PDB file of C-alpha atoms in Angstrom:
ATOM      1  CA  MET A   1       0.000   0.000   0.000  1.00 87.00           C
ATOM      2  CA  SER A   2       1.272   3.460  -0.850  1.00 93.00           C
ATOM      3  CA  GLY A   3       1.211   6.432   1.493  1.00 90.00           C
ATOM      4  CA  ALA A   4      -1.349   8.140  -0.735  1.00 91.00           C
ATOM      5  CA  GLU A   5      -3.643   5.108  -0.630  1.00 95.00           C
ATOM      6  CA  ALA A   6      -3.354   4.848   3.157  1.00 95.00           C
ATOM      7  CA  ALA A   7      -4.037   8.566   3.606  1.00 95.00           C
ATOM      8  CA  SER A   8      -7.103   8.331   1.381  1.00 94.00           C
ATOM      9  CA  LEU A   9      -8.501   5.370   3.305  1.00 95.00           C
ATOM     10  CA  VAL A  10      -7.836   7.043   6.637  1.00 95.00           C
ATOM     11  CA  ARG A  11      -9.530  10.288   5.615  1.00 95.00           C
ATOM     12  CA  ALA A  12     -12.594   8.292   4.527  1.00 95.00           C
ATOM     13  CA  LEU A  13     -13.097   6.726   7.967  1.00 95.00           C
ATOM     14  CA  PRO A  14     -16.426   7.664   9.580  1.00 95.00           C
ATOM     15  CA  GLY A  15     -16.515  10.045  12.517  1.00 95.00           C
ATOM     16  CA  VAL A  16     -16.540   8.759  16.082  1.00 96.00           C
ATOM     17  CA  ASP A  17     -19.732   8.849  18.147  1.00 96.00           C
ATOM     18  CA  ALA A  18     -18.119  10.546  21.140  1.00 96.00           C
ATOM     19  CA  VAL A  19     -21.176  10.241  23.381  1.00 97.00           C
ATOM     20  CA  GLY A  20     -21.558   6.550  22.627  1.00 96.00           C
ATOM     21  CA  LEU A  21     -17.835   5.872  23.084  1.00 96.00           C
ATOM     22  CA  GLU A  22     -17.684   7.587  26.452  1.00 95.00           C
ATOM     23  CA  ALA A  23     -20.885   5.892  27.626  1.00 96.00           C
ATOM     24  CA  ARG A  24     -19.496   2.494  26.635  1.00 95.00           C
ATOM     25  CA  ALA A  25     -16.220   3.175  28.469  1.00 95.00           C
ATOM     26  CA  ALA A  26     -18.105   4.367  31.557  1.00 95.00           C
ATOM     27  CA  GLY A  27     -20.266   1.256  31.519  1.00 94.00           C
ATOM     28  CA  LEU A  28     -17.298  -1.092  31.263  1.00 92.00           C
ATOM     29  CA  ALA A  29     -15.577   0.773  34.093  1.00 90.00           C
ATOM     30  CA  THR A  30     -18.389  -0.163  36.496  1.00 90.00           C
ATOM     31  CA  ARG A  31     -17.959  -3.926  36.049  1.00 85.00           C
ATOM     32  CA  SER A  32     -17.118  -5.622  39.352  1.00 79.00           C
ATOM     33  CA  VAL A  33     -14.445  -8.304  39.590  1.00 82.00           C
ATOM     34  CA  LYS A  34     -14.706 -10.936  42.341  1.00 79.00           C
ATOM     35  CA  ALA A  35     -11.813 -12.009  44.565  1.00 74.00           C
ATOM     36  CA  ASP A  36     -10.649 -15.078  42.604  1.00 79.00           C
ATOM     37  CA  ALA A  37     -10.907 -13.262  39.292  1.00 89.00           C
ATOM     38  CA  LYS A  38      -9.199 -10.221  40.810  1.00 91.00           C
ATOM     39  CA  ALA A  39      -6.177 -12.269  41.853  1.00 89.00           C
ATOM     40  CA  LYS A  40      -5.818 -13.588  38.310  1.00 93.00           C
ATOM     41  CA  ALA A  41      -6.334 -10.119  36.855  1.00 94.00           C
ATOM     42  CA  ILE A  42      -3.594  -8.683  39.080  1.00 95.00           C
ATOM     43  CA  ASP A  43      -1.085 -11.303  37.956  1.00 96.00           C
ATOM     44  CA  LEU A  44      -2.099 -10.786  34.337  1.00 97.00           C
ATOM     45  CA  ALA A  45      -1.658  -7.036  34.698  1.00 97.00           C
ATOM     46  CA  ILE A  46       1.800  -7.501  36.251  1.00 97.00           C
ATOM     47  CA  SER A  47       2.808  -9.692  33.310  1.00 97.00           C
ATOM     48  CA  MET A  48       1.683  -6.959  30.885  1.00 97.00           C
ATOM     49  CA  ILE A  49       3.716  -4.085  32.314  1.00 97.00           C
ATOM     50  CA  ASP A  50       6.517  -2.395  30.412  1.00 96.00           C
ATOM     51  CA  LEU A  51       8.366  -1.276  33.545  1.00 95.00           C
ATOM     52  CA  THR A  52       9.659   2.116  32.553  1.00 93.00           C
ATOM     53  CA  THR A  53      12.283   4.679  33.473  1.00 92.00           C
ATOM     54  CA  LEU A  54      12.677   7.599  31.095  1.00 91.00           C
ATOM     55  CA  GLU A  55      14.439  10.349  32.991  1.00 89.00           C
ATOM     56  CA  GLY A  56      17.479  12.458  32.318  1.00 88.00           C
ATOM     57  CA  ALA A  57      18.919  11.248  35.625  1.00 89.00           C
ATOM     58  CA  ASP A  58      18.770   7.535  34.665  1.00 92.00           C
ATOM     59  CA  THR A  59      21.960   5.682  35.544  1.00 95.00           C
ATOM     60  CA  PRO A  60      23.181   2.138  34.823  1.00 96.00           C
ATOM     61  CA  GLY A  61      22.554   1.309  38.472  1.00 96.00           C
ATOM     62  CA  LYS A  62      18.960   2.497  38.322  1.00 95.00           C
ATOM     63  CA  VAL A  63      18.343   0.487  35.144  1.00 96.00           C
ATOM     64  CA  ARG A  64      19.849  -2.665  36.690  1.00 96.00           C
ATOM     65  CA  SER A  65      17.632  -2.202  39.737  1.00 95.00           C
ATOM     66  CA  LEU A  66      14.593  -1.757  37.513  1.00 95.00           C
ATOM     67  CA  ALA A  67      15.505  -4.887  35.546  1.00 96.00           C
ATOM     68  CA  ALA A  68      15.867  -6.893  38.766  1.00 96.00           C
ATOM     69  CA  LYS A  69      12.391  -5.784  39.810  1.00 95.00           C
ATOM     70  CA  ALA A  70      11.002  -6.693  36.378  1.00 96.00           C
ATOM     71  CA  LEU A  71      12.502 -10.183  36.623  1.00 96.00           C
ATOM     72  CA  ARG A  72      11.246 -10.857  40.145  1.00 95.00           C
ATOM     73  CA  PRO A  73       8.653  -8.314  41.262  1.00 93.00           C
ATOM     74  CA  ASP A  74       7.757 -10.153  44.468  1.00 89.00           C
ATOM     75  CA  GLY A  75       7.840 -13.774  45.586  1.00 84.00           C
ATOM     76  CA  ASP A  76       5.865 -15.893  43.135  1.00 89.00           C
ATOM     77  CA  ALA A  77       4.520 -12.921  41.163  1.00 93.00           C
ATOM     78  CA  PRO A  78       5.089 -13.161  37.408  1.00 96.00           C
ATOM     79  CA  ALA A  79       7.825 -11.200  35.684  1.00 97.00           C
ATOM     80  CA  THR A  80       6.816  -8.068  33.824  1.00 97.00           C
ATOM     81  CA  ALA A  81       6.666  -8.042  30.033  1.00 97.00           C
ATOM     82  CA  ALA A  82       9.567  -5.664  29.463  1.00 97.00           C
ATOM     83  CA  VAL A  83      11.761  -2.907  30.763  1.00 97.00           C
ATOM     84  CA  CYS A  84      11.540   0.318  28.754  1.00 96.00           C
ATOM     85  CA  VAL A  85      14.540   2.651  28.648  1.00 96.00           C
ATOM     86  CA  TYR A  86      16.279   5.246  26.517  1.00 95.00           C
ATOM     87  CA  PRO A  87      18.575   3.909  23.745  1.00 95.00           C
ATOM     88  CA  SER A  88      21.677   4.807  25.765  1.00 94.00           C
ATOM     89  CA  MET A  89      20.586   2.338  28.476  1.00 96.00           C
ATOM     90  CA  VAL A  90      19.584  -0.565  26.227  1.00 97.00           C
ATOM     91  CA  ALA A  91      22.863  -2.456  26.543  1.00 97.00           C
ATOM     92  CA  VAL A  92      22.691  -2.270  30.347  1.00 97.00           C
ATOM     93  CA  ALA A  93      19.083  -3.492  30.384  1.00 97.00           C
ATOM     94  CA  ALA A  94      19.758  -6.262  27.848  1.00 97.00           C
ATOM     95  CA  GLU A  95      22.617  -7.639  29.943  1.00 97.00           C
ATOM     96  CA  ALA A  96      20.492  -7.496  33.094  1.00 97.00           C
ATOM     97  CA  VAL A  97      17.565  -9.491  31.646  1.00 97.00           C
ATOM     98  CA  GLN A  98      19.587 -11.829  29.417  1.00 97.00           C
ATOM     99  CA  GLY A  99      18.169 -15.351  29.281  1.00 95.00           C
ATOM    100  CA  SER A 100      14.778 -14.351  30.716  1.00 96.00           C
ATOM    101  CA  THR A 101      11.351 -13.750  29.237  1.00 97.00           C
ATOM    102  CA  VAL A 102      11.604 -10.008  29.958  1.00 97.00           C
ATOM    103  CA  LYS A 103      12.008  -7.952  26.793  1.00 98.00           C
ATOM    104  CA  VAL A 104      13.967  -4.744  26.366  1.00 98.00           C
ATOM    105  CA  ALA A 105      11.927  -1.913  24.886  1.00 97.00           C
ATOM    106  CA  SER A 106      13.525   1.365  23.885  1.00 97.00           C
ATOM    107  CA  VAL A 107      11.991   4.717  23.101  1.00 94.00           C
ATOM    108  CA  ALA A 108      13.773   5.947  19.996  1.00 89.00           C
ATOM    109  CA  THR A 109      13.114   8.454  17.188  1.00 87.00           C
ATOM    110  CA  GLY A 110      13.701  11.607  19.223  1.00 86.00           C
ATOM    111  CA  PHE A 111      11.387  10.723  22.110  1.00 88.00           C
ATOM    112  CA  PRO A 112       9.231  12.393  23.352  1.00 86.00           C
ATOM    113  CA  ALA A 113       8.774  15.258  20.857  1.00 84.00           C
ATOM    114  CA  GLY A 114      10.036  13.534  17.694  1.00 83.00           C
ATOM    115  CA  GLN A 115      11.281  16.887  16.453  1.00 85.00           C
ATOM    116  CA  VAL A 116      14.511  15.647  14.907  1.00 89.00           C
ATOM    117  CA  PRO A 117      15.378  14.807  11.273  1.00 91.00           C
ATOM    118  CA  LEU A 118      14.312  11.392  10.007  1.00 93.00           C
ATOM    119  CA  ASP A 119      17.889  10.217   9.441  1.00 94.00           C
ATOM    120  CA  VAL A 120      18.663  10.912  13.100  1.00 94.00           C
ATOM    121  CA  ARG A 121      15.569   8.996  14.188  1.00 94.00           C
ATOM    122  CA  LEU A 122      16.529   6.041  12.014  1.00 95.00           C
ATOM    123  CA  ALA A 123      20.085   6.042  13.370  1.00 95.00           C
ATOM    124  CA  ASP A 124      18.644   6.177  16.909  1.00 94.00           C
ATOM    125  CA  THR A 125      16.482   3.148  16.132  1.00 96.00           C
ATOM    126  CA  GLU A 126      19.281   1.150  14.541  1.00 96.00           C
ATOM    127  CA  ALA A 127      21.606   1.866  17.469  1.00 96.00           C
ATOM    128  CA  ALA A 128      18.979   0.676  19.963  1.00 96.00           C
ATOM    129  CA  VAL A 129      18.447  -2.567  18.050  1.00 97.00           C
ATOM    130  CA  ARG A 130      22.197  -3.197  17.792  1.00 97.00           C
ATOM    131  CA  ALA A 131      22.488  -2.688  21.544  1.00 96.00           C
ATOM    132  CA  GLY A 132      19.883  -5.384  22.178  1.00 97.00           C
ATOM    133  CA  ALA A 133      16.414  -3.828  22.017  1.00 97.00           C
ATOM    134  CA  ASP A 134      13.637  -6.338  21.332  1.00 98.00           C
ATOM    135  CA  GLU A 135      11.050  -3.597  20.854  1.00 98.00           C
ATOM    136  CA  ILE A 136      11.100  -0.017  19.627  1.00 97.00           C
ATOM    137  CA  ASP A 137       8.601   2.569  20.899  1.00 96.00           C
ATOM    138  CA  MET A 138       8.549   5.378  18.325  1.00 95.00           C
ATOM    139  CA  VAL A 139       6.734   8.708  18.380  1.00 94.00           C
ATOM    140  CA  ILE A 140       4.939   9.982  15.313  1.00 94.00           C
ATOM    141  CA  SER A 141       5.459  13.499  13.980  1.00 93.00           C
ATOM    142  CA  ARG A 142       2.395  15.095  15.522  1.00 92.00           C
ATOM    143  CA  GLY A 143       3.100  18.358  13.752  1.00 91.00           C
ATOM    144  CA  ALA A 144       3.040  16.625  10.384  1.00 93.00           C
ATOM    145  CA  TYR A 145      -0.126  14.753  11.286  1.00 95.00           C
ATOM    146  CA  LEU A 146      -1.962  17.816  12.564  1.00 94.00           C
ATOM    147  CA  SER A 147      -0.983  19.818   9.493  1.00 94.00           C
ATOM    148  CA  GLY A 148      -2.579  17.126   7.321  1.00 94.00           C
ATOM    149  CA  ASP A 149       0.609  15.544   5.956  1.00 95.00           C
ATOM    150  CA  LEU A 150      -0.539  11.976   6.535  1.00 96.00           C
ATOM    151  CA  GLU A 151       1.708  10.606   3.805  1.00 96.00           C
ATOM    152  CA  ARG A 152       4.803  11.877   5.598  1.00 96.00           C
ATOM    153  CA  VAL A 153       3.699  10.222   8.839  1.00 96.00           C
ATOM    154  CA  PHE A 154       3.026   6.971   6.956  1.00 97.00           C
ATOM    155  CA  HIS A 155       6.432   6.951   5.265  1.00 97.00           C
ATOM    156  CA  GLU A 156       8.259   7.770   8.505  1.00 96.00           C
ATOM    157  CA  ILE A 157       6.587   4.866  10.310  1.00 97.00           C
ATOM    158  CA  ARG A 158       7.473   2.594   7.385  1.00 97.00           C
ATOM    159  CA  ALA A 159      11.102   3.749   7.538  1.00 97.00           C
ATOM    160  CA  VAL A 160      11.365   3.170  11.298  1.00 97.00           C
ATOM    161  CA  LYS A 161       9.746  -0.243  10.887  1.00 97.00           C
ATOM    162  CA  ALA A 162      12.441  -1.172   8.370  1.00 97.00           C
ATOM    163  CA  ALA A 163      15.180   0.187  10.648  1.00 97.00           C
ATOM    164  CA  SER A 164      13.778  -1.879  13.535  1.00 97.00           C
ATOM    165  CA  GLY A 165      14.581  -5.159  11.806  1.00 96.00           C
ATOM    166  CA  GLU A 166      13.298  -8.057  13.914  1.00 96.00           C
ATOM    167  CA  ALA A 167      12.310  -5.793  16.815  1.00 97.00           C
ATOM    168  CA  ARG A 168       8.589  -5.175  17.262  1.00 98.00           C
ATOM    169  CA  LEU A 169       7.455  -1.622  16.619  1.00 98.00           C
ATOM    170  CA  LYS A 170       5.124   0.253  18.971  1.00 98.00           C
ATOM    171  CA  VAL A 171       3.864   3.498  17.440  1.00 97.00           C
ATOM    172  CA  ILE A 172       3.082   6.233  19.974  1.00 96.00           C
ATOM    173  CA  LEU A 173       0.237   8.465  18.788  1.00 96.00           C
ATOM    174  CA  GLU A 174       0.425  10.948  21.696  1.00 94.00           C
ATOM    175  CA  THR A 175      -3.362  11.035  21.824  1.00 94.00           C
ATOM    176  CA  GLY A 176      -3.429  13.974  24.239  1.00 92.00           C
ATOM    177  CA  GLU A 177      -2.004  16.152  21.468  1.00 93.00           C
ATOM    178  CA  LEU A 178      -4.247  14.725  18.742  1.00 93.00           C
ATOM    179  CA  VAL A 179      -7.175  15.962  20.883  1.00 84.00           C
ATOM    180  CA  THR A 180     -10.172  14.578  18.938  1.00 95.00           C
ATOM    181  CA  TYR A 181     -11.467  11.038  18.831  1.00 97.00           C
ATOM    182  CA  ASP A 182     -11.669  11.264  15.042  1.00 97.00           C
ATOM    183  CA  ASP A 183      -7.947  11.962  14.860  1.00 96.00           C
ATOM    184  CA  VAL A 184      -7.144   9.154  17.287  1.00 96.00           C
ATOM    185  CA  ARG A 185      -9.051   6.734  15.057  1.00 97.00           C
ATOM    186  CA  ARG A 186      -7.378   8.023  11.884  1.00 97.00           C
ATOM    187  CA  ALA A 187      -3.902   7.983  13.407  1.00 97.00           C
ATOM    188  CA  SER A 188      -4.473   4.427  14.691  1.00 98.00           C
ATOM    189  CA  TRP A 189      -5.399   3.152  11.237  1.00 98.00           C
ATOM    190  CA  LEU A 190      -2.580   5.088   9.577  1.00 98.00           C
ATOM    191  CA  ALA A 191      -0.030   3.524  11.953  1.00 98.00           C
ATOM    192  CA  MET A 192      -1.400   0.045  11.321  1.00 98.00           C
ATOM    193  CA  TYR A 193      -1.397   0.500   7.546  1.00 98.00           C
ATOM    194  CA  ALA A 194       2.248   1.577   7.866  1.00 97.00           C
ATOM    195  CA  GLY A 195       3.231  -1.609   9.714  1.00 97.00           C
ATOM    196  CA  ALA A 196       2.878  -0.959  13.456  1.00 98.00           C
ATOM    197  CA  ASP A 197       2.991  -4.077  15.635  1.00 98.00           C
ATOM    198  CA  PHE A 198       1.426  -2.077  18.497  1.00 98.00           C
ATOM    199  CA  ILE A 199      -0.341   1.242  18.750  1.00 98.00           C
ATOM    200  CA  LYS A 200       0.408   3.136  21.956  1.00 96.00           C
ATOM    201  CA  THR A 201      -1.481   6.045  23.449  1.00 96.00           C
ATOM    202  CA  SER A 202       1.151   8.294  24.943  1.00 92.00           C
ATOM    203  CA  THR A 203       4.684   9.179  25.905  1.00 91.00           C
ATOM    204  CA  GLY A 204       3.690   9.958  29.481  1.00 83.00           C
ATOM    205  CA  LYS A 205       5.356  13.346  29.028  1.00 83.00           C
ATOM    206  CA  VAL A 206       2.306  15.516  28.255  1.00 81.00           C
ATOM    207  CA  GLY A 207      -0.625  16.721  30.330  1.00 78.00           C
ATOM    208  CA  VAL A 208      -3.179  14.189  29.020  1.00 80.00           C
ATOM    209  CA  ASN A 209      -2.048  10.598  28.652  1.00 85.00           C
ATOM    210  CA  ALA A 210      -3.981   7.327  28.467  1.00 88.00           C
ATOM    211  CA  THR A 211      -7.722   7.503  29.107  1.00 93.00           C
ATOM    212  CA  LEU A 212     -10.220   4.664  29.034  1.00 95.00           C
ATOM    213  CA  PRO A 213     -12.344   6.083  26.162  1.00 96.00           C
ATOM    214  CA  VAL A 214      -9.289   6.703  23.969  1.00 96.00           C
ATOM    215  CA  THR A 215      -7.893   3.236  24.663  1.00 97.00           C
ATOM    216  CA  LEU A 216     -11.307   1.701  23.996  1.00 97.00           C
ATOM    217  CA  LEU A 217     -11.358   3.499  20.642  1.00 97.00           C
ATOM    218  CA  MET A 218      -7.910   2.117  19.812  1.00 97.00           C
ATOM    219  CA  MET A 219      -9.070  -1.381  20.807  1.00 98.00           C
ATOM    220  CA  GLN A 220     -11.993  -1.052  18.413  1.00 97.00           C
ATOM    221  CA  ALA A 221      -9.550   0.040  15.714  1.00 97.00           C
ATOM    222  CA  VAL A 222      -7.276  -3.001  16.092  1.00 98.00           C
ATOM    223  CA  ARG A 223     -10.313  -5.301  16.216  1.00 98.00           C
ATOM    224  CA  ASP A 224     -11.702  -3.832  12.999  1.00 97.00           C
ATOM    225  CA  TYR A 225      -8.270  -3.777  11.366  1.00 97.00           C
ATOM    226  CA  ARG A 226      -7.838  -7.517  11.965  1.00 98.00           C
ATOM    227  CA  ALA A 227     -11.324  -8.160  10.594  1.00 97.00           C
ATOM    228  CA  ALA A 228     -10.414  -6.190   7.457  1.00 96.00           C
ATOM    229  CA  THR A 229      -6.843  -7.404   6.904  1.00 96.00           C
ATOM    230  CA  GLY A 230      -6.277 -10.530   8.974  1.00 97.00           C
ATOM    231  CA  VAL A 231      -3.365  -8.805  10.765  1.00 97.00           C
ATOM    232  CA  GLN A 232      -3.404  -8.590  14.561  1.00 98.00           C
ATOM    233  CA  VAL A 233      -1.958  -5.468  16.225  1.00 98.00           C
ATOM    234  CA  GLY A 234      -1.373  -4.859  19.923  1.00 98.00           C
ATOM    235  CA  VAL A 235      -2.460  -1.945  22.130  1.00 98.00           C
ATOM    236  CA  LYS A 236      -0.457  -0.172  24.830  1.00 97.00           C
ATOM    237  CA  PRO A 237      -2.025   2.506  27.047  1.00 96.00           C
ATOM    238  CA  ALA A 238       0.721   4.490  28.763  1.00 93.00           C
ATOM    239  CA  GLY A 239       0.909   7.305  31.273  1.00 87.00           C
ATOM    240  CA  GLY A 240      -1.406   7.962  34.199  1.00 86.00           C
ATOM    241  CA  ILE A 241      -2.383   4.348  34.997  1.00 92.00           C
ATOM    242  CA  ARG A 242      -1.197   4.121  38.588  1.00 90.00           C
ATOM    243  CA  ASN A 243      -3.456   1.770  40.540  1.00 93.00           C
ATOM    244  CA  THR A 244      -4.935  -1.707  40.412  1.00 93.00           C
ATOM    245  CA  LYS A 245      -8.513  -0.503  40.082  1.00 93.00           C
ATOM    246  CA  ASP A 246      -7.702   1.385  36.890  1.00 93.00           C
ATOM    247  CA  ALA A 247      -5.622  -1.458  35.442  1.00 95.00           C
ATOM    248  CA  ILE A 248      -8.503  -3.881  35.924  1.00 95.00           C
ATOM    249  CA  LYS A 249     -10.844  -1.493  34.097  1.00 95.00           C
ATOM    250  CA  TYR A 250      -8.542  -1.693  31.082  1.00 96.00           C
ATOM    251  CA  LEU A 251      -8.418  -5.499  31.278  1.00 96.00           C
ATOM    252  CA  VAL A 252     -12.231  -5.627  31.385  1.00 94.00           C
ATOM    253  CA  CYS A 253     -12.242  -3.565  28.179  1.00 95.00           C
ATOM    254  CA  VAL A 254      -9.761  -5.923  26.530  1.00 96.00           C
ATOM    255  CA  ASN A 255     -11.888  -8.907  27.491  1.00 95.00           C
ATOM    256  CA  GLU A 256     -15.150  -7.348  26.320  1.00 94.00           C
ATOM    257  CA  VAL A 257     -13.943  -5.673  23.119  1.00 95.00           C
ATOM    258  CA  LEU A 258     -11.073  -7.859  21.919  1.00 96.00           C
ATOM    259  CA  GLY A 259     -11.439 -11.170  23.738  1.00 95.00           C
ATOM    260  CA  ASP A 260      -8.931 -13.863  24.635  1.00 94.00           C
ATOM    261  CA  ASP A 261      -6.762 -13.293  21.571  1.00 96.00           C
ATOM    262  CA  TRP A 262      -5.476 -10.047  23.110  1.00 97.00           C
ATOM    263  CA  LEU A 263      -5.386 -11.117  26.780  1.00 96.00           C
ATOM    264  CA  SER A 264      -1.634 -11.676  26.968  1.00 97.00           C
ATOM    265  CA  ASN A 265       1.463  -9.522  27.019  1.00 97.00           C
ATOM    266  CA  GLU A 266       2.068 -10.460  23.404  1.00 97.00           C
ATOM    267  CA  TRP A 267      -0.791  -8.133  22.432  1.00 98.00           C
ATOM    268  CA  PHE A 268      -1.567  -5.849  25.362  1.00 98.00           C
ATOM    269  CA  ARG A 269       0.782  -3.829  27.545  1.00 97.00           C
ATOM    270  CA  PHE A 270       0.700  -1.159  30.208  1.00 96.00           C
ATOM    271  CA  GLY A 271       3.342   1.552  29.981  1.00 92.00           C
ATOM    272  CA  ALA A 272       3.927   2.284  33.654  1.00 85.00           C
ATOM    273  CA  SER A 273       6.373   2.769  36.473  1.00 81.00           C
ATOM    274  CA  SER A 274       4.328   3.223  39.671  1.00 86.00           C
ATOM    275  CA  LEU A 275       1.499   0.819  38.706  1.00 94.00           C
ATOM    276  CA  LEU A 276       3.534  -2.265  39.620  1.00 94.00           C
ATOM    277  CA  ASN A 277       3.881  -1.189  43.244  1.00 93.00           C
ATOM    278  CA  ASP A 278       0.125  -0.873  43.727  1.00 93.00           C
ATOM    279  CA  LEU A 279      -0.497  -4.224  42.026  1.00 94.00           C
ATOM    280  CA  LEU A 280       1.991  -5.884  44.374  1.00 94.00           C
ATOM    281  CA  MET A 281       0.390  -4.310  47.437  1.00 92.00           C
ATOM    282  CA  GLN A 282      -3.098  -5.383  46.338  1.00 92.00           C
ATOM    283  CA  ARG A 283      -1.749  -8.862  45.601  1.00 90.00           C
ATOM    284  CA  GLN A 284      -0.337  -9.091  49.119  1.00 90.00           C
ATOM    285  CA  LYS A 285      -3.660  -7.897  50.565  1.00 86.00           C
ATOM    286  CA  LEU A 286      -5.526 -10.701  48.786  1.00 83.00           C
ATOM    287  CA  LYS A 287      -3.026 -13.296  50.050  1.00 78.00           C
ATOM    288  CA  THR A 288      -2.720 -12.154  53.677  1.00 78.00           C
ATOM    289  CA  GLY A 289      -5.864 -10.147  54.352  1.00 74.00           C
ATOM    290  CA  HIS A 290      -4.023  -6.943  55.175  1.00 70.00           C
ATOM    291  CA  TYR A 291      -1.935  -4.294  53.507  1.00 67.00           C
ATOM    292  CA  SER A 292       1.804  -4.318  53.948  1.00 67.00           C
ATOM    293  CA  GLY A 293       3.685  -1.350  55.333  1.00 60.00           C
ATOM    294  CA  PRO A 294       4.862   1.538  53.169  1.00 54.00           C
ATOM    295  CA  ASP A 295       8.317  -0.025  52.791  1.00 56.00           C
ATOM    296  CA  TYR A 296       7.000  -3.331  51.377  1.00 57.00           C
ATOM    297  CA  VAL A 297       7.694  -2.383  47.775  1.00 57.00           C
ATOM    298  CA  THR A 298      10.727  -0.614  46.392  1.00 58.00           C
ATOM    299  CA  VAL A 299      10.619   2.996  45.330  1.00 53.00           C
ATOM    300  CA  ASP A 300      11.385   3.242  41.600  1.00 54.00           C
TER     301      ASP A 300
END
């Protein structure tokens, strides 16, 4: 498919019923989960986390500590899906998780703004893959998208996909900057047409990050895309999901909208740092009947 063809198809998508979407999300958010199901949901959520540190003050020691927590969060709790770091920390993370199921994800392509030339973004991606990244989380050019240059966005995603080689590509839409549901839907389809393995809500670096209605809309997009093309694409809400109650709301949406085919860390992830601590505390509460002290979990 050419960029022009993809842009034409995306522009022809119908508008989103905002009232209906928000009502559906609100309804799913009220679903109750019983104790046995909650315990399973907590472990599933832990296994879906991309445990993340994306700060200017990141050090090799901090990344090794994060990787150790990803490998063994607590007792018999499952490992997280991945650790997510800047390209400069990929080699450290890859060494720390070597031989395990934990993947190394790296934000590349001029994260979080993406305001660097394409050749620099491609070099950033290639360097991360050479250093051991299993997954690349790229940001789209929101300026290009919002100015209507959908073909440029398509071709840049295609180029990063090629530069990623065997690594899976998560395309960050930065939905808080796209603003409208219509644009979230269009950007989701454009990313999938361009070869995204995952579509991701946010960088976590802007005022509005993942929300349940936006993520529900993206779930509907990947469901409809598979129905139309036979290709399955994952979803990753990121930013602002900090507690077990919220994580379970997202899992209810996955179950209701996408079904079992997406209920694994192969196809659904949480981009989070503090969420894991709350999941571990709730897990301990279910096992012992009481909450642990404030020092039970490590401070990331």
